[in-house]
């Protein structure tokens, strides 16, 4: 019995870690997409060289600020603070953990039945978020600098393998 339990514990710990990192990745992408959507679409930033060309012109281009590298880099530095607004939900059938917002962006009441809210969950999620943001900064900027569909699945499952069990996670959009 002891040997059987000893064999199962590492697998359970690995699954907990995978659930945490997958949930952190998905929450990170959700938060970044929400922040991008809050920026006025008419707001632009100048990109390019500020050197004067021989003909007196400059090679400066105006791009939308919301998806600019400067804005995305700034968001990545502070977005993991939002993880304190998340709680942990355990699927009763699979015992897999997912992470859900416990404070809505717009103040609407949320159904928090079955959601565990505590400091340990928030700090674990924040730590996982920070390590993902640091390790996959280039990929996050690449995906989010262009408007794309299914960024969560494409980044968290296909590109990073953080959610290789993603087929078992319900899609928010559906």
PDB file of C-alpha atoms in Angstrom:
ATOM      1  CA  UNK A   1       0.000   0.000   0.000  1.00  0.00           C
ATOM      2  CA  UNK A   2       2.792   2.428   0.903  1.00  0.00           C
ATOM      3  CA  UNK A   3       4.538   1.686  -2.388  1.00  0.00           C
ATOM      4  CA  UNK A   4       1.311   2.263  -4.339  1.00  0.00           C
ATOM      5  CA  UNK A   5       0.724   5.603  -2.598  1.00  0.00           C
ATOM      6  CA  UNK A   6       4.342   6.585  -3.174  1.00  0.00           C
ATOM      7  CA  UNK A   7       3.865   5.978  -6.894  1.00  0.00           C
ATOM      8  CA  UNK A   8       0.647   8.016  -7.055  1.00  0.00           C
ATOM      9  CA  UNK A   9       1.771  11.123  -5.152  1.00  0.00           C
ATOM     10  CA  UNK A  10       4.287  12.393  -7.729  1.00  0.00           C
ATOM     11  CA  UNK A  11       1.672  11.994 -10.485  1.00  0.00           C
ATOM     12  CA  UNK A  12      -0.888  13.973  -8.447  1.00  0.00           C
ATOM     13  CA  UNK A  13       1.674  16.701  -7.695  1.00  0.00           C
ATOM     14  CA  UNK A  14       2.652  16.903 -11.373  1.00  0.00           C
ATOM     15  CA  UNK A  15      -1.001  17.233 -12.374  1.00  0.00           C
ATOM     16  CA  UNK A  16      -1.542  19.977  -9.758  1.00  0.00           C
ATOM     17  CA  UNK A  17       1.478  21.827 -11.136  1.00  0.00           C
ATOM     18  CA  UNK A  18       0.258  21.383 -14.709  1.00  0.00           C
ATOM     19  CA  UNK A  19      -3.239  22.586 -13.770  1.00  0.00           C
ATOM     20  CA  UNK A  20      -1.696  25.623 -12.062  1.00  0.00           C
ATOM     21  CA  UNK A  21       0.559  26.557 -14.986  1.00  0.00           C
ATOM     22  CA  UNK A  22      -2.151  25.943 -17.564  1.00  0.00           C
ATOM     23  CA  UNK A  23      -4.611  28.019 -15.529  1.00  0.00           C
ATOM     24  CA  UNK A  24      -2.059  30.791 -15.060  1.00  0.00           C
ATOM     25  CA  UNK A  25      -1.339  30.888 -18.803  1.00  0.00           C
ATOM     26  CA  UNK A  26      -5.040  31.046 -19.697  1.00  0.00           C
ATOM     27  CA  UNK A  27      -5.732  33.716 -17.052  1.00  0.00           C
ATOM     28  CA  UNK A  28      -2.695  35.707 -18.236  1.00  0.00           C
ATOM     29  CA  UNK A  29      -3.951  35.718 -21.836  1.00  0.00           C
ATOM     30  CA  UNK A  30      -7.493  36.636 -20.684  1.00  0.00           C
ATOM     31  CA  UNK A  31      -6.174  39.581 -18.678  1.00  0.00           C
ATOM     32  CA  UNK A  32      -3.908  40.796 -21.479  1.00  0.00           C
ATOM     33  CA  UNK A  33      -6.728  40.608 -24.031  1.00  0.00           C
ATOM     34  CA  UNK A  34      -9.057  42.490 -21.662  1.00  0.00           C
ATOM     35  CA  UNK A  35      -6.430  45.215 -21.082  1.00  0.00           C
ATOM     36  CA  UNK A  36      -5.848  45.549 -24.843  1.00  0.00           C
ATOM     37  CA  UNK A  37      -9.597  45.930 -25.415  1.00  0.00           C
ATOM     38  CA  UNK A  38      -9.715  48.832 -22.909  1.00  0.00           C
ATOM     39  CA  UNK A  39      -7.396  51.018 -25.006  1.00  0.00           C
ATOM     40  CA  UNK A  40      -8.961  53.568 -27.350  1.00  0.00           C
ATOM     41  CA  UNK A  41      -8.533  52.058 -30.846  1.00  0.00           C
ATOM     42  CA  UNK A  42      -7.681  55.531 -32.219  1.00  0.00           C
ATOM     43  CA  UNK A  43      -4.669  55.877 -29.901  1.00  0.00           C
ATOM     44  CA  UNK A  44      -1.396  55.398 -31.806  1.00  0.00           C
ATOM     45  CA  UNK A  45       2.313  55.349 -31.070  1.00  0.00           C
ATOM     46  CA  UNK A  46       5.178  56.281 -33.372  1.00  0.00           C
ATOM     47  CA  UNK A  47       7.507  53.423 -34.250  1.00  0.00           C
ATOM     48  CA  UNK A  48      10.600  53.244 -36.362  1.00  0.00           C
ATOM     49  CA  UNK A  49      13.769  55.231 -36.699  1.00  0.00           C
ATOM     50  CA  UNK A  50      13.926  58.811 -35.550  1.00  0.00           C
ATOM     51  CA  UNK A  51      16.946  59.442 -37.761  1.00  0.00           C
ATOM     52  CA  UNK A  52      16.682  61.980 -40.539  1.00  0.00           C
ATOM     53  CA  UNK A  53      17.071  60.472 -44.018  1.00  0.00           C
ATOM     54  CA  UNK A  54      19.300  62.225 -46.615  1.00  0.00           C
ATOM     55  CA  UNK A  55      16.171  63.687 -48.228  1.00  0.00           C
ATOM     56  CA  UNK A  56      15.135  65.235 -44.900  1.00  0.00           C
ATOM     57  CA  UNK A  57      12.321  62.776 -44.165  1.00  0.00           C
ATOM     58  CA  UNK A  58      12.009  60.364 -41.241  1.00  0.00           C
ATOM     59  CA  UNK A  59      11.152  56.647 -41.311  1.00  0.00           C
ATOM     60  CA  UNK A  60       8.512  56.843 -38.614  1.00  0.00           C
ATOM     61  CA  UNK A  61       5.279  54.873 -38.727  1.00  0.00           C
ATOM     62  CA  UNK A  62       2.229  55.287 -36.490  1.00  0.00           C
ATOM     63  CA  UNK A  63       0.822  51.998 -35.203  1.00  0.00           C
ATOM     64  CA  UNK A  64      -2.145  51.294 -32.929  1.00  0.00           C
ATOM     65  CA  UNK A  65      -0.972  51.660 -29.329  1.00  0.00           C
ATOM     66  CA  UNK A  66      -3.090  48.820 -27.878  1.00  0.00           C
ATOM     67  CA  UNK A  67      -1.118  46.060 -29.622  1.00  0.00           C
ATOM     68  CA  UNK A  68       2.234  47.840 -29.813  1.00  0.00           C
ATOM     69  CA  UNK A  69       5.294  46.139 -28.360  1.00  0.00           C
ATOM     70  CA  UNK A  70       5.746  49.044 -25.927  1.00  0.00           C
ATOM     71  CA  UNK A  71       2.212  48.672 -24.538  1.00  0.00           C
ATOM     72  CA  UNK A  72       2.367  44.857 -24.384  1.00  0.00           C
ATOM     73  CA  UNK A  73       5.720  44.977 -22.567  1.00  0.00           C
ATOM     74  CA  UNK A  74       4.265  47.438 -20.056  1.00  0.00           C
ATOM     75  CA  UNK A  75       1.224  45.181 -19.542  1.00  0.00           C
ATOM     76  CA  UNK A  76       3.407  42.102 -19.000  1.00  0.00           C
ATOM     77  CA  UNK A  77       5.227  43.890 -16.184  1.00  0.00           C
ATOM     78  CA  UNK A  78       2.051  44.398 -14.152  1.00  0.00           C
ATOM     79  CA  UNK A  79      -0.624  41.979 -15.372  1.00  0.00           C
ATOM     80  CA  UNK A  80       0.221  39.166 -12.931  1.00  0.00           C
ATOM     81  CA  UNK A  81      -0.985  41.400 -10.069  1.00  0.00           C
ATOM     82  CA  UNK A  82      -4.497  40.605 -11.360  1.00  0.00           C
ATOM     83  CA  UNK A  83      -4.095  36.975 -10.268  1.00  0.00           C
ATOM     84  CA  UNK A  84      -5.226  38.012  -6.776  1.00  0.00           C
ATOM     85  CA  UNK A  85      -8.673  38.427  -8.363  1.00  0.00           C
ATOM     86  CA  UNK A  86      -8.837  34.685  -9.176  1.00  0.00           C
ATOM     87  CA  UNK A  87     -10.001  31.634  -7.271  1.00  0.00           C
ATOM     88  CA  UNK A  88      -9.588  27.910  -7.759  1.00  0.00           C
ATOM     89  CA  UNK A  89     -12.358  25.622  -8.949  1.00  0.00           C
ATOM     90  CA  UNK A  90     -12.052  21.835  -8.891  1.00  0.00           C
ATOM     91  CA  UNK A  91     -13.981  19.765 -11.424  1.00  0.00           C
ATOM     92  CA  UNK A  92     -15.861  17.154  -9.361  1.00  0.00           C
ATOM     93  CA  UNK A  93     -15.581  14.503 -12.088  1.00  0.00           C
ATOM     94  CA  UNK A  94     -11.935  14.860 -13.166  1.00  0.00           C
ATOM     95  CA  UNK A  95     -10.533  16.584 -10.033  1.00  0.00           C
ATOM     96  CA  UNK A  96      -8.697  18.966 -12.388  1.00  0.00           C
ATOM     97  CA  UNK A  97      -8.238  22.497 -11.143  1.00  0.00           C
ATOM     98  CA  UNK A  98      -9.103  25.599 -13.122  1.00  0.00           C
ATOM     99  CA  UNK A  99      -8.857  29.232 -12.167  1.00  0.00           C
ATOM    100  CA  UNK A 100     -11.695  31.719 -12.471  1.00  0.00           C
ATOM    101  CA  UNK A 101     -12.097  35.403 -11.817  1.00  0.00           C
ATOM    102  CA  UNK A 102     -13.768  36.113  -8.476  1.00  0.00           C
ATOM    103  CA  UNK A 103     -14.031  39.864  -9.087  1.00  0.00           C
ATOM    104  CA  UNK A 104     -15.625  40.883 -12.378  1.00  0.00           C
ATOM    105  CA  UNK A 105     -14.102  43.657 -14.468  1.00  0.00           C
ATOM    106  CA  UNK A 106     -17.389  45.548 -14.588  1.00  0.00           C
ATOM    107  CA  UNK A 107     -18.683  44.924 -11.070  1.00  0.00           C
ATOM    108  CA  UNK A 108     -21.424  42.438 -11.996  1.00  0.00           C
ATOM    109  CA  UNK A 109     -22.269  39.725  -9.482  1.00  0.00           C
ATOM    110  CA  UNK A 110     -20.543  36.407 -10.144  1.00  0.00           C
ATOM    111  CA  UNK A 111     -21.465  32.820  -9.284  1.00  0.00           C
ATOM    112  CA  UNK A 112     -18.683  31.714  -6.958  1.00  0.00           C
ATOM    113  CA  UNK A 113     -20.168  28.391  -5.863  1.00  0.00           C
ATOM    114  CA  UNK A 114     -17.438  25.801  -5.567  1.00  0.00           C
ATOM    115  CA  UNK A 115     -14.654  28.391  -5.908  1.00  0.00           C
ATOM    116  CA  UNK A 116     -11.853  28.355  -3.348  1.00  0.00           C
ATOM    117  CA  UNK A 117     -10.581  31.848  -2.609  1.00  0.00           C
ATOM    118  CA  UNK A 118      -7.462  32.185  -0.498  1.00  0.00           C
ATOM    119  CA  UNK A 119      -4.060  33.823  -0.413  1.00  0.00           C
ATOM    120  CA  UNK A 120      -2.139  30.631  -1.165  1.00  0.00           C
ATOM    121  CA  UNK A 121      -4.088  30.083  -4.399  1.00  0.00           C
ATOM    122  CA  UNK A 122      -3.583  33.705  -5.445  1.00  0.00           C
ATOM    123  CA  UNK A 123       0.140  33.742  -4.653  1.00  0.00           C
ATOM    124  CA  UNK A 124       0.744  30.402  -6.427  1.00  0.00           C
ATOM    125  CA  UNK A 125      -1.152  31.652  -9.465  1.00  0.00           C
ATOM    126  CA  UNK A 126       0.732  34.971  -9.425  1.00  0.00           C
ATOM    127  CA  UNK A 127       4.097  33.194  -9.195  1.00  0.00           C
ATOM    128  CA  UNK A 128       3.177  30.846 -12.072  1.00  0.00           C
ATOM    129  CA  UNK A 129       1.930  33.833 -14.098  1.00  0.00           C
ATOM    130  CA  UNK A 130       5.182  35.748 -13.550  1.00  0.00           C
ATOM    131  CA  UNK A 131       7.331  32.796 -14.593  1.00  0.00           C
ATOM    132  CA  UNK A 132       5.213  32.254 -17.747  1.00  0.00           C
ATOM    133  CA  UNK A 133       5.282  35.972 -18.603  1.00  0.00           C
ATOM    134  CA  UNK A 134       9.064  35.996 -18.247  1.00  0.00           C
ATOM    135  CA  UNK A 135       9.766  32.732 -20.045  1.00  0.00           C
ATOM    136  CA  UNK A 136       7.310  33.289 -22.912  1.00  0.00           C
ATOM    137  CA  UNK A 137       7.466  37.090 -23.228  1.00  0.00           C
ATOM    138  CA  UNK A 138       8.460  36.982 -26.910  1.00  0.00           C
ATOM    139  CA  UNK A 139       5.673  34.520 -27.775  1.00  0.00           C
ATOM    140  CA  UNK A 140       3.071  36.544 -25.855  1.00  0.00           C
ATOM    141  CA  UNK A 141       4.083  39.732 -27.661  1.00  0.00           C
ATOM    142  CA  UNK A 142       4.148  37.914 -31.016  1.00  0.00           C
ATOM    143  CA  UNK A 143       0.638  36.490 -30.551  1.00  0.00           C
ATOM    144  CA  UNK A 144      -0.949  39.591 -29.031  1.00  0.00           C
ATOM    145  CA  UNK A 145       0.604  42.176 -31.351  1.00  0.00           C
ATOM    146  CA  UNK A 146      -1.804  40.940 -34.030  1.00  0.00           C
ATOM    147  CA  UNK A 147      -5.473  40.341 -33.497  1.00  0.00           C
ATOM    148  CA  UNK A 148      -5.875  36.583 -33.579  1.00  0.00           C
ATOM    149  CA  UNK A 149      -8.435  33.941 -32.705  1.00  0.00           C
ATOM    150  CA  UNK A 150      -7.924  31.364 -29.957  1.00  0.00           C
ATOM    151  CA  UNK A 151      -4.756  32.934 -28.544  1.00  0.00           C
ATOM    152  CA  UNK A 152      -5.264  30.983 -25.312  1.00  0.00           C
ATOM    153  CA  UNK A 153      -5.317  27.625 -27.083  1.00  0.00           C
ATOM    154  CA  UNK A 154      -2.625  28.505 -29.598  1.00  0.00           C
ATOM    155  CA  UNK A 155      -0.236  29.863 -26.955  1.00  0.00           C
ATOM    156  CA  UNK A 156      -1.011  27.781 -23.866  1.00  0.00           C
ATOM    157  CA  UNK A 157      -1.507  24.447 -25.652  1.00  0.00           C
ATOM    158  CA  UNK A 158       0.217  24.382 -29.009  1.00  0.00           C
ATOM    159  CA  UNK A 159       3.200  26.723 -28.569  1.00  0.00           C
ATOM    160  CA  UNK A 160       4.129  26.122 -24.927  1.00  0.00           C
ATOM    161  CA  UNK A 161       2.576  22.742 -24.016  1.00  0.00           C
ATOM    162  CA  UNK A 162       1.492  24.238 -20.673  1.00  0.00           C
ATOM    163  CA  UNK A 163      -2.009  22.902 -21.329  1.00  0.00           C
ATOM    164  CA  UNK A 164      -1.471  19.575 -23.013  1.00  0.00           C
ATOM    165  CA  UNK A 165      -4.720  18.461 -21.395  1.00  0.00           C
ATOM    166  CA  UNK A 166      -6.572  21.490 -22.819  1.00  0.00           C
ATOM    167  CA  UNK A 167      -9.093  19.336 -24.603  1.00  0.00           C
ATOM    168  CA  UNK A 168     -10.671  18.758 -21.170  1.00  0.00           C
ATOM    169  CA  UNK A 169     -10.996  22.479 -20.425  1.00  0.00           C
ATOM    170  CA  UNK A 170     -14.293  24.077 -21.469  1.00  0.00           C
ATOM    171  CA  UNK A 171     -13.981  27.056 -23.765  1.00  0.00           C
ATOM    172  CA  UNK A 172     -15.124  30.360 -22.288  1.00  0.00           C
ATOM    173  CA  UNK A 173     -16.490  31.504 -25.645  1.00  0.00           C
ATOM    174  CA  UNK A 174     -18.916  28.598 -26.025  1.00  0.00           C
TER     175      UNK A 174
END
